PDB file of C-alpha atoms in Angstrom:
ATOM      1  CA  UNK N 266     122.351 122.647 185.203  1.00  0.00           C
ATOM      2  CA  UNK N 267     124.788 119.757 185.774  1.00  0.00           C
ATOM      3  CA  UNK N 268     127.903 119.526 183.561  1.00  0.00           C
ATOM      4  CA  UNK N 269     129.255 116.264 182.601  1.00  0.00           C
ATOM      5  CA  UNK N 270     133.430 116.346 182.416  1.00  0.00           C
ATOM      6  CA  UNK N 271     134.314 115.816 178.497  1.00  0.00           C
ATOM      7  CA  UNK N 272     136.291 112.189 177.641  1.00  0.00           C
ATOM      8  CA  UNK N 273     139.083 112.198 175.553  1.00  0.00           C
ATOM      9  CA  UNK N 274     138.838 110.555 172.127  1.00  0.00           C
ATOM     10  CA  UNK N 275     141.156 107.808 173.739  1.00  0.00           C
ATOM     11  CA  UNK N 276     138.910 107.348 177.032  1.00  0.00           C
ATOM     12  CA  UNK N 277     135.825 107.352 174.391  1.00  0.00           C
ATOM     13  CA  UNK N 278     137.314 104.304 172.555  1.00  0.00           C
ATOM     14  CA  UNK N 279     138.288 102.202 175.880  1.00  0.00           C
ATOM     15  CA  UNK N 280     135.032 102.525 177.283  1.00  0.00           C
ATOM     16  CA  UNK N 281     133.219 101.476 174.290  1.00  0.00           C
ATOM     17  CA  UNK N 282     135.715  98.861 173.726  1.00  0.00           C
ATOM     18  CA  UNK N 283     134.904  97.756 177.713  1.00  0.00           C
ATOM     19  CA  UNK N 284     130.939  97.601 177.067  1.00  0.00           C
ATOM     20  CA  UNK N 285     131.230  95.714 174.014  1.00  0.00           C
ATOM     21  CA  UNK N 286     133.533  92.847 175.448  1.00  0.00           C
ATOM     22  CA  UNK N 287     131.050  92.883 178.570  1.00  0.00           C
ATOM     23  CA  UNK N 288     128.128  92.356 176.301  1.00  0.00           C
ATOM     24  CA  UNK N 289     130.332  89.392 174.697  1.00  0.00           C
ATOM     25  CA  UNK N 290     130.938  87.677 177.454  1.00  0.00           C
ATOM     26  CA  UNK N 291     127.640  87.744 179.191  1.00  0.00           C
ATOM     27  CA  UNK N 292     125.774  86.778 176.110  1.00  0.00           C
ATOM     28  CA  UNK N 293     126.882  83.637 174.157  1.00  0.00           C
ATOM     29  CA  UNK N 294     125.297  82.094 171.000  1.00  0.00           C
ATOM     30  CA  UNK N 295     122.266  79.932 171.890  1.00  0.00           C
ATOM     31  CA  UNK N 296     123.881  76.881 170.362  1.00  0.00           C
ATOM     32  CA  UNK N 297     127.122  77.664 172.256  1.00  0.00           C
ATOM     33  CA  UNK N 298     125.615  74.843 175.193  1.00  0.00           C
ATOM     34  CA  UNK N 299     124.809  72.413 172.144  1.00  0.00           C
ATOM     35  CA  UNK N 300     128.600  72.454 170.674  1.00  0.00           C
ATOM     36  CA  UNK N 301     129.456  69.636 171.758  1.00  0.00           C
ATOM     37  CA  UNK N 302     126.223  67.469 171.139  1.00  0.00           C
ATOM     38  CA  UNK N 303     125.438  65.102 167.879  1.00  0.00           C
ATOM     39  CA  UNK N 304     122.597  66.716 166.235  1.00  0.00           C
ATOM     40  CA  UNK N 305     120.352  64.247 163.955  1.00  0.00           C
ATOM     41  CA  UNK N 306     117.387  65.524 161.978  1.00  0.00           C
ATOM     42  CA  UNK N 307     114.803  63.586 162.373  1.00  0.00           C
ATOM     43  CA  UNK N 308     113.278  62.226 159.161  1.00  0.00           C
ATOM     44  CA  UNK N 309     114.937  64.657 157.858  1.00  0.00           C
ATOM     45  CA  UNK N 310     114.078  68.272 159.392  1.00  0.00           C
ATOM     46  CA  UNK N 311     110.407  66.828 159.734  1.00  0.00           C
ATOM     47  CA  UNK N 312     109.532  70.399 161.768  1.00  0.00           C
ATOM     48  CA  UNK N 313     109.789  72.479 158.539  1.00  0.00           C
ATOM     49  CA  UNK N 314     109.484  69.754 155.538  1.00  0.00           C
ATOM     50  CA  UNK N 315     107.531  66.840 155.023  1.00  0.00           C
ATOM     51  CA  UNK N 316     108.996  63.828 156.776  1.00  0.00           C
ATOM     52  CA  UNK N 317     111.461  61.396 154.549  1.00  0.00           C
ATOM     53  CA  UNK N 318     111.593  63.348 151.584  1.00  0.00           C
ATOM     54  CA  UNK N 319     114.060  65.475 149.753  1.00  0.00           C
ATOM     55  CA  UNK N 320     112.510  67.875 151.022  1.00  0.00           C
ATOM     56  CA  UNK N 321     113.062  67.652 154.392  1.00  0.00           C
ATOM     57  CA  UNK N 322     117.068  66.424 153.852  1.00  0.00           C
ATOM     58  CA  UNK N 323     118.118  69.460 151.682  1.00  0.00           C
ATOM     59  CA  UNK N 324     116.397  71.606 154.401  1.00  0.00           C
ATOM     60  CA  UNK N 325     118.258  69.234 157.432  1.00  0.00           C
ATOM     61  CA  UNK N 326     121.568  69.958 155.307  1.00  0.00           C
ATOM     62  CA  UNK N 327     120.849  73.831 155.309  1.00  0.00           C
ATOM     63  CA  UNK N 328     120.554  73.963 158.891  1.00  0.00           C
ATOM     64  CA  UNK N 329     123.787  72.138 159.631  1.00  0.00           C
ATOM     65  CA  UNK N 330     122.274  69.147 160.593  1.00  0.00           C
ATOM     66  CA  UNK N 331     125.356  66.699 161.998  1.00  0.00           C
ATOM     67  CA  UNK N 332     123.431  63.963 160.577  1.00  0.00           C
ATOM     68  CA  UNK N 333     120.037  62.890 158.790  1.00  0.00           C
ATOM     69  CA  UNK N 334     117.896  60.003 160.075  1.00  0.00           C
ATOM     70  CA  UNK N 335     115.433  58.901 157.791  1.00  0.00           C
ATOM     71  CA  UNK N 336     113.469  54.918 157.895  1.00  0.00           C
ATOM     72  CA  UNK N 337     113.292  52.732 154.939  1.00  0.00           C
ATOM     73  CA  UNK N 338     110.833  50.121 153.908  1.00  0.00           C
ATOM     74  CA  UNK N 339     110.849  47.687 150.712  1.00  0.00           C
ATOM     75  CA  UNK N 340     108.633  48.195 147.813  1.00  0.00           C
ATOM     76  CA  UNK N 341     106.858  45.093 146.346  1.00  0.00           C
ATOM     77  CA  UNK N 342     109.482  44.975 143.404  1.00  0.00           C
ATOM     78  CA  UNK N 343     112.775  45.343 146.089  1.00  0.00           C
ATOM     79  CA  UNK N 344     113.404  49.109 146.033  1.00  0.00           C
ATOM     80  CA  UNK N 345     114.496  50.634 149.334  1.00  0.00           C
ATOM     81  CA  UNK N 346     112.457  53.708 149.514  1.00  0.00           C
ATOM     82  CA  UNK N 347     111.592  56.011 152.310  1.00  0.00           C
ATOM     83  CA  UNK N 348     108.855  55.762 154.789  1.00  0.00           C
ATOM     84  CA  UNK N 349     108.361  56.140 158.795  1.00  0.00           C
ATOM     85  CA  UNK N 350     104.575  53.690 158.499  1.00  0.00           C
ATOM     86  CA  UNK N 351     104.239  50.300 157.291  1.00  0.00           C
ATOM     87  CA  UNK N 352     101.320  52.050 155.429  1.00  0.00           C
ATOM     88  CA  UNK N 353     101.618  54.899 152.942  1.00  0.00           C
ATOM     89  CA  UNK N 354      98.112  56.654 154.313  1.00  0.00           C
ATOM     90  CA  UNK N 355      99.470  58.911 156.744  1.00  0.00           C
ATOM     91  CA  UNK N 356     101.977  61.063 154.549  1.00  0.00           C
ATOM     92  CA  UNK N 357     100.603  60.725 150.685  1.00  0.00           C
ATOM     93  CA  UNK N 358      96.993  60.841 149.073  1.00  0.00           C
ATOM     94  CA  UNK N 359      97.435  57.098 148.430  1.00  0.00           C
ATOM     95  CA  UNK N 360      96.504  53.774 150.510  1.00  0.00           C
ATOM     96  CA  UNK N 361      98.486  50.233 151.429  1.00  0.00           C
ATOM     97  CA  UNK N 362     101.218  48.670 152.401  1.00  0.00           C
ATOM     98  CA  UNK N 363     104.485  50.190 150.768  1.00  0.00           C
ATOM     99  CA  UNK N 364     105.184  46.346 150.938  1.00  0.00           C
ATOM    100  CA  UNK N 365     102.921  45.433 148.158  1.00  0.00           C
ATOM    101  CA  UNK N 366     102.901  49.094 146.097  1.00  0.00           C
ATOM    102  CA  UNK N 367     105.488  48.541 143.354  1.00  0.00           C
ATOM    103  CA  UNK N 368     107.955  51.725 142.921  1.00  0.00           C
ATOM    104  CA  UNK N 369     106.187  53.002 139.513  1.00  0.00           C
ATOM    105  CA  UNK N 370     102.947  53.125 142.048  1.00  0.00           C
ATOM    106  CA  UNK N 371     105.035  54.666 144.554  1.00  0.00           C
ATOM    107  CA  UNK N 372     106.165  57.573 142.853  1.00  0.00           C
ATOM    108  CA  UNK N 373     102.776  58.491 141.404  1.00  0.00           C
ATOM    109  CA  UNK N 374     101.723  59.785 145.443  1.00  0.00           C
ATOM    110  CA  UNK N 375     101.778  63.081 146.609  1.00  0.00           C
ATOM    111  CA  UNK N 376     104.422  63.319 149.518  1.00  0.00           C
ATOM    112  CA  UNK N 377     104.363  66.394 150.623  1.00  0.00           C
ATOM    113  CA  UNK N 378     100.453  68.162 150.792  1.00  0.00           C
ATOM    114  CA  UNK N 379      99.867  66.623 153.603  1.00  0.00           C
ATOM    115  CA  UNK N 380     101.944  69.247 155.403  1.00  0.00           C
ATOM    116  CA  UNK N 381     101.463  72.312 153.248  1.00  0.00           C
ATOM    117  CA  UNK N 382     100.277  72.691 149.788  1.00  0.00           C
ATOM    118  CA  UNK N 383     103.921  74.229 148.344  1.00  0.00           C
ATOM    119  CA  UNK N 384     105.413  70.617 149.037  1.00  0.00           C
ATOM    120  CA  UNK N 385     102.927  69.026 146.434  1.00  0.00           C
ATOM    121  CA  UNK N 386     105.764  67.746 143.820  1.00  0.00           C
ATOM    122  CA  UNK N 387     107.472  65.700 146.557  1.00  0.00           C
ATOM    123  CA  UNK N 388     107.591  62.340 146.280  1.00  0.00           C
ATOM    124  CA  UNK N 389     108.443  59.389 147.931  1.00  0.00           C
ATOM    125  CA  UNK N 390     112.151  58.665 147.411  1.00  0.00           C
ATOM    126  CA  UNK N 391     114.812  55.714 147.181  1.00  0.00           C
ATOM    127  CA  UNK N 392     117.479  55.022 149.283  1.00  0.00           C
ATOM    128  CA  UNK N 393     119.570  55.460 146.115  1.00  0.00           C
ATOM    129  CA  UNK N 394     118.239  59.117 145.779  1.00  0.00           C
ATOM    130  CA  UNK N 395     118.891  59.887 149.013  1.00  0.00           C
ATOM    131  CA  UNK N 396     122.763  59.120 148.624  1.00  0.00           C
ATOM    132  CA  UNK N 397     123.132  61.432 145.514  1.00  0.00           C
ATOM    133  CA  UNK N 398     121.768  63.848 147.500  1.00  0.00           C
ATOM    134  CA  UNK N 399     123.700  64.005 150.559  1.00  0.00           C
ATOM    135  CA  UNK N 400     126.729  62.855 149.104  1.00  0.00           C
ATOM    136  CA  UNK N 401     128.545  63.000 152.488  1.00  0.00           C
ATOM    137  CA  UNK N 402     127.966  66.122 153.275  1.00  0.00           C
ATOM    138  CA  UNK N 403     127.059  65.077 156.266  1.00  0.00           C
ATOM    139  CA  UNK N 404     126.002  61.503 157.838  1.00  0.00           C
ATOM    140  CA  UNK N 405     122.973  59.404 157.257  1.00  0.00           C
ATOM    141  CA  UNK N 406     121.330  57.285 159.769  1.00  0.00           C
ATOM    142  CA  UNK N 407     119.356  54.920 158.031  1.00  0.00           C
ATOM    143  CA  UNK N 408     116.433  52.817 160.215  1.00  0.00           C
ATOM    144  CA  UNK N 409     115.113  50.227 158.872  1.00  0.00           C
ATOM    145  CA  UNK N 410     111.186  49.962 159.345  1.00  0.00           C
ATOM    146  CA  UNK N 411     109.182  46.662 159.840  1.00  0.00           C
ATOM    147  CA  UNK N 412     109.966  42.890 161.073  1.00  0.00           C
ATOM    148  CA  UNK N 413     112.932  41.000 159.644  1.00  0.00           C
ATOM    149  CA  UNK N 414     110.248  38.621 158.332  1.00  0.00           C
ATOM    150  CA  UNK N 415     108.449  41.080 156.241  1.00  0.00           C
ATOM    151  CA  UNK N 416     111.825  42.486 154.475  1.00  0.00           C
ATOM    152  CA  UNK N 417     113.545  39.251 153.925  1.00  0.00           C
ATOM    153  CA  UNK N 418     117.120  41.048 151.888  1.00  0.00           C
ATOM    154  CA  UNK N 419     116.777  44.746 152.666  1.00  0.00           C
ATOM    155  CA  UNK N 420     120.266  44.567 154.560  1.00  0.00           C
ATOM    156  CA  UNK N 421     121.753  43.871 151.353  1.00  0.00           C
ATOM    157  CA  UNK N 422     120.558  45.582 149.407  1.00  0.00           C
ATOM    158  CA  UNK N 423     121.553  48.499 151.982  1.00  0.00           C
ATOM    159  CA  UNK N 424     124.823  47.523 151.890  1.00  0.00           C
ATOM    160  CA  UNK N 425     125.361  47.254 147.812  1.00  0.00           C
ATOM    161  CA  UNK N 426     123.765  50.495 147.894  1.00  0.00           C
ATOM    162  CA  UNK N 427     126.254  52.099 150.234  1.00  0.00           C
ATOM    163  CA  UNK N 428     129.040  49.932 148.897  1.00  0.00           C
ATOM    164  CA  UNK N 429     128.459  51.419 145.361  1.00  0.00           C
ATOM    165  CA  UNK N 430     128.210  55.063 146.869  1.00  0.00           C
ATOM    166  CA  UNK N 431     131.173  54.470 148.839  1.00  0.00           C
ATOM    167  CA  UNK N 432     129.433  55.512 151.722  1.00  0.00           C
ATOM    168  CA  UNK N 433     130.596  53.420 154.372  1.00  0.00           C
ATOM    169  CA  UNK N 434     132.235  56.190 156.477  1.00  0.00           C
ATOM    170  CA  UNK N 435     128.944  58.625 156.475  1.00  0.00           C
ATOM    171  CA  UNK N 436     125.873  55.617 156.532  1.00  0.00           C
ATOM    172  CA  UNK N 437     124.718  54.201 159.463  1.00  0.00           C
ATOM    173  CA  UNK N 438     122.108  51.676 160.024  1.00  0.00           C
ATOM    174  CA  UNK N 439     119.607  50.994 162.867  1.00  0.00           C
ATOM    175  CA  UNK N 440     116.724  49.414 164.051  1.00  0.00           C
ATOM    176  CA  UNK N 441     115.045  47.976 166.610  1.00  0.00           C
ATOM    177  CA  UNK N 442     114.509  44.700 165.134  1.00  0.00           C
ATOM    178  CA  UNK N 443     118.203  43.179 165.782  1.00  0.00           C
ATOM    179  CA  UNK N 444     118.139  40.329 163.181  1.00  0.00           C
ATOM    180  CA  UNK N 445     118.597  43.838 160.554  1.00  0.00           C
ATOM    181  CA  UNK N 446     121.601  45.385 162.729  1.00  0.00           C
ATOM    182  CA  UNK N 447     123.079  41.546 162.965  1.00  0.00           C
ATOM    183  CA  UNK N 448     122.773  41.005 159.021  1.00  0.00           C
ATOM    184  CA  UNK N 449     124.159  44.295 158.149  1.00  0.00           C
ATOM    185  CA  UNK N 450     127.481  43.948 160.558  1.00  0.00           C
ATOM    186  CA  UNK N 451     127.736  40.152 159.383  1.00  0.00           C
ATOM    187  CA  UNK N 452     127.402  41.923 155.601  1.00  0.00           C
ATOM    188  CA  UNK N 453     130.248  44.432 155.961  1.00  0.00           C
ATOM    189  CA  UNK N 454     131.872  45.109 159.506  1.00  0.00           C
ATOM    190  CA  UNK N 455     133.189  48.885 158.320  1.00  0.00           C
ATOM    191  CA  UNK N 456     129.703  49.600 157.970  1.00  0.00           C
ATOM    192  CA  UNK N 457     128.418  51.515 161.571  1.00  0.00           C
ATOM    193  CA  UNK N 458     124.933  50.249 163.248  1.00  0.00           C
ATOM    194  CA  UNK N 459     123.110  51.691 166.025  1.00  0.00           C
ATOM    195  CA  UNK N 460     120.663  49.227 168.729  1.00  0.00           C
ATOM    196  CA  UNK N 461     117.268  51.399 168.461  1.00  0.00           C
ATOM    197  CA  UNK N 462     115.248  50.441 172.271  1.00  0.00           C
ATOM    198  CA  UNK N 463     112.343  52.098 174.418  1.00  0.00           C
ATOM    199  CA  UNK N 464     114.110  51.921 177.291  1.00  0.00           C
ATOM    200  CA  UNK N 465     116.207  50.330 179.744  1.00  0.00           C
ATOM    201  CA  UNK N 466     114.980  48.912 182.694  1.00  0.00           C
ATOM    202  CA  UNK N 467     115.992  51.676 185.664  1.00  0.00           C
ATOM    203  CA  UNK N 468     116.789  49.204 188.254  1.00  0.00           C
ATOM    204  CA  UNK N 469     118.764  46.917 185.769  1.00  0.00           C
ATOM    205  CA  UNK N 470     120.342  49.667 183.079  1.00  0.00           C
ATOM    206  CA  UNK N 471     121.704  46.526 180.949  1.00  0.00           C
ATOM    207  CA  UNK N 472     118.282  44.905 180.332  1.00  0.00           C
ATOM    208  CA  UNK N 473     116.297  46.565 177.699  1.00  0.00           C
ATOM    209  CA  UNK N 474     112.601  46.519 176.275  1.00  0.00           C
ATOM    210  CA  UNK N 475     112.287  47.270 172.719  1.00  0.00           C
ATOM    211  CA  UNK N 476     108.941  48.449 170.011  1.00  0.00           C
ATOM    212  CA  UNK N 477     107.991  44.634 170.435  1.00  0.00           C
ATOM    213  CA  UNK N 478     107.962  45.106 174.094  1.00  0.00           C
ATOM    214  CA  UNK N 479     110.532  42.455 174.469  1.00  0.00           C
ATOM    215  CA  UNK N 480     113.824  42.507 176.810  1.00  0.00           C
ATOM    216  CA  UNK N 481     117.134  41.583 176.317  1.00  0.00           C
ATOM    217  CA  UNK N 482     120.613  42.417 177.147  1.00  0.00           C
ATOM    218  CA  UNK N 483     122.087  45.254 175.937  1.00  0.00           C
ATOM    219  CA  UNK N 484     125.437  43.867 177.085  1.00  0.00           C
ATOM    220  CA  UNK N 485     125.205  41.158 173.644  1.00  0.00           C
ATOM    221  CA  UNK N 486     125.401  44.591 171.390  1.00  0.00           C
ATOM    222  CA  UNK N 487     129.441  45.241 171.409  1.00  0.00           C
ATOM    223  CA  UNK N 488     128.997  45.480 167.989  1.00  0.00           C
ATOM    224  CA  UNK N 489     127.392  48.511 167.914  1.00  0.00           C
ATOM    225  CA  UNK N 490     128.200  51.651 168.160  1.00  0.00           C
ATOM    226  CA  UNK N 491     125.478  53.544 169.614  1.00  0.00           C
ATOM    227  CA  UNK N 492     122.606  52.399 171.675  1.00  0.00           C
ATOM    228  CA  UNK N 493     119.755  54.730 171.089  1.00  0.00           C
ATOM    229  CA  UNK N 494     116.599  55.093 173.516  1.00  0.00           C
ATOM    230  CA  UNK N 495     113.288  57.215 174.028  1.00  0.00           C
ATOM    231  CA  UNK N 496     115.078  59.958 175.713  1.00  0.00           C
ATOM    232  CA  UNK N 497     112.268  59.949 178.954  1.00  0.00           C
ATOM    233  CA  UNK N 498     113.650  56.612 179.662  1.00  0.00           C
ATOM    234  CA  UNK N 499     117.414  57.249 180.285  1.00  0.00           C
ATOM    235  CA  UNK N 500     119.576  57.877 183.362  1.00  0.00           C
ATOM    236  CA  UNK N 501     122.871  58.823 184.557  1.00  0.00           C
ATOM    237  CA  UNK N 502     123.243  55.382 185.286  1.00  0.00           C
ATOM    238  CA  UNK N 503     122.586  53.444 181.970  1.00  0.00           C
ATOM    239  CA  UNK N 504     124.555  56.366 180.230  1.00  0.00           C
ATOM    240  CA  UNK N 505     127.710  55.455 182.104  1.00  0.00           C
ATOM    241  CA  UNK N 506     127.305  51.604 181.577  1.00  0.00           C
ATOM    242  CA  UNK N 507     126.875  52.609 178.287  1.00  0.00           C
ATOM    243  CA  UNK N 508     130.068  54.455 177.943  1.00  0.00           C
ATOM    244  CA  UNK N 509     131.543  51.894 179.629  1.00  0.00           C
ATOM    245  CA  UNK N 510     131.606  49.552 176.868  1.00  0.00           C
ATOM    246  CA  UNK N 511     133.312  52.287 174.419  1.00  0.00           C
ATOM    247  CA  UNK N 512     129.463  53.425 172.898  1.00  0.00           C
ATOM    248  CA  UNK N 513     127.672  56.569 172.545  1.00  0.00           C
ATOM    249  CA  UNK N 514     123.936  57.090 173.207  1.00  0.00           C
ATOM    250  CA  UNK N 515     121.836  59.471 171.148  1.00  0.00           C
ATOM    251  CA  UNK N 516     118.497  59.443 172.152  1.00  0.00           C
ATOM    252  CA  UNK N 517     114.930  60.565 170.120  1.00  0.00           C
ATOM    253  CA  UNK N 518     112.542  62.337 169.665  1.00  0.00           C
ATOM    254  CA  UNK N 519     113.842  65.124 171.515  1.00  0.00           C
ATOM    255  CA  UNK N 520     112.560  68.733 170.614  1.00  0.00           C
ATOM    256  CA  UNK N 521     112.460  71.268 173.342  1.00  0.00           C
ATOM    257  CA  UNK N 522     115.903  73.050 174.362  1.00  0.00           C
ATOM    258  CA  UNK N 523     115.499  72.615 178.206  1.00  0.00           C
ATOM    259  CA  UNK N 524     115.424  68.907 177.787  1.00  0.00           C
ATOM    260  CA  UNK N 525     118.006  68.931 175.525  1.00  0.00           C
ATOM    261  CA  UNK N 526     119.901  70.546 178.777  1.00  0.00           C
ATOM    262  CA  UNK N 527     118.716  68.029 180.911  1.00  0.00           C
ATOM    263  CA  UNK N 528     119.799  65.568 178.837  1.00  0.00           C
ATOM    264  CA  UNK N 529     123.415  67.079 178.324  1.00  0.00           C
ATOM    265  CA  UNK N 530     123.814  66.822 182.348  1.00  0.00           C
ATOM    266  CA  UNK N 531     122.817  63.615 182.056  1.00  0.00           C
ATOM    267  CA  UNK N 532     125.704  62.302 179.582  1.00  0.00           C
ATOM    268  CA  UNK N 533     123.748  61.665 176.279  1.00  0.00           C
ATOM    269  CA  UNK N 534     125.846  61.920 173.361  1.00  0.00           C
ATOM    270  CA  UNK N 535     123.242  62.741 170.537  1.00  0.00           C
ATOM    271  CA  UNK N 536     119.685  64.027 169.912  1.00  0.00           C
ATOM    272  CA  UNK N 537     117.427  63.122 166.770  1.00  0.00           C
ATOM    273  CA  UNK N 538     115.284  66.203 166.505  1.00  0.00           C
ATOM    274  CA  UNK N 539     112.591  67.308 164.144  1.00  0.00           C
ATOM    275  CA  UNK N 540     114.052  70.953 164.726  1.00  0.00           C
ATOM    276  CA  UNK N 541     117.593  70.725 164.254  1.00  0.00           C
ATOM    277  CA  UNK N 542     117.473  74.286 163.655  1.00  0.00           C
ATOM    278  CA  UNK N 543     117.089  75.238 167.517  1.00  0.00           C
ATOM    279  CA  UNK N 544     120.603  73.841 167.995  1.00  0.00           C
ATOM    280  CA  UNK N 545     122.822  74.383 166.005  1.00  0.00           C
ATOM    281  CA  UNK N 546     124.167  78.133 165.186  1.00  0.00           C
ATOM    282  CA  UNK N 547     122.596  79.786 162.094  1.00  0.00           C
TER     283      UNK N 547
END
């Protein structure tokens, strides 16, 4: 029979005292790799909520979320309300344009069955609802949806809305349509905006191709602060040229942790997730 030599209280403590600060060091947090990256909840945290409603933000906000990103359209009677589809078919029981559904109309949809049954009394809600909500507790990227010709006035009525919220240092707004980014800066300058693109072209990292599949130079965007591409577009290359000029890229829809790593390597600033969750610590 083999007999094992006897430790010491003492001895007892160091060595457990050794394994547990082994264990520590070899195995860090999940997030620990994310610390340093912008996390935005897309449409809110559109993996566990219905997308652009309350929903969705309180849950983005209990997760940590560094910041919300939600789209906005224009109701026929000039409300700022939330919406990713010209269309309301997608993500209520109703049909149309949100263009030319007043806000009384509006509200009467289901938001929220369409992704489980328990988020039946959401629906669809304003800008203005949003911003009582979040309160800056953490920032809001607001996109705004559709061609500058179809929301003639939705800048300013952005900008009164954030103005009266006193919101300037937690809103941002973006788009891809730059006639909305231009309007907002020329509104109010302390107000943030973002360049929203598909990609930039790999042998020329300063041209760009946007949703309209036109190209321009991202160079003419000093303005902004961020310029934010599909993240299976972007390179080490356009990412420096991009930090170059004093701006950040955050780049969507980006979901799965390994290309969030990838990504990191690569430079990128930000990700807008719909799982905001898998980065951030719990």
């Amino acid at each position: 029979m083999l007999t094992l030599p006897l430790l010491n209280t003492n001895a007892f403590c160091m060595l457990l005292l050794t394994l547990a600060w082994n264990c520590k060091s070899d195995a860090q947090p999940m997030s620990s790799q994310f610390e340093n990256l912008t996390v935005i909840a897309h449409r809110g945290a559109s993996g566990s909520a219905p997308e652009n409603t309350l929903a969705s933000i309180k849950k983005a906000m209990e997760t940590g979320a560094n910041m919300i990103e939600i789209d906005v359209h224009l109701s026929k009677d000039d409300t700022v309300v939330l919406m990713h589809d010209s269309k309301v078919d997608r993500t209520t029981n109703g049909t149309g344009k949100v263009q030319e559904l007043t806000l009384e109309e509006l509200k009467k949809l289901d938001a929220g069955s369409w992704f489980n049954e328990k988020f039946s009394s959401e629906k669809i809600p304003t800008l203005e609802e949003v911003l009582k909500a979040i309160n800056g507790k953490c920032k809001l990227l607001i996109e705004v949806k559709g061609k500058s010709k179809t929301y003639q006035g939705i800048e300013k009525q952005i900008v009164d809305l954030i103005n009266k919220y006193n919101a300037k240092n937690w809103c941002i707004v973006q788009s891809f349509h730059t006639p909305y980014i231009e309007n907002t800066y020329r509104l109010d300058s302390a107000i943030e905006v973002h360049k929203l693109i598909i990609s930039p072209l790999r042998l020329f990292p300063f041209i760009y191709m946007d949703d309209g599949l036109r190209f321009g130079s991202i160079k003419k965007f000093t303005y902004a602060k961020s310029i934010n591409p599909n993240h299976k577009a972007v390179s080490k290359k356009f990412i420096k040229k991009i930090h170059s000029q004093n701006q950040t890229v955050f780049c969507w829809t980006v979901n799965e942790k390994e290309t969030a790593k990838k990504l990191i390597a690569l430079g990128v600033d930000g990700i807008i997730t719909n799982y905001p969750e898998k980065f951030l610590k719990k």
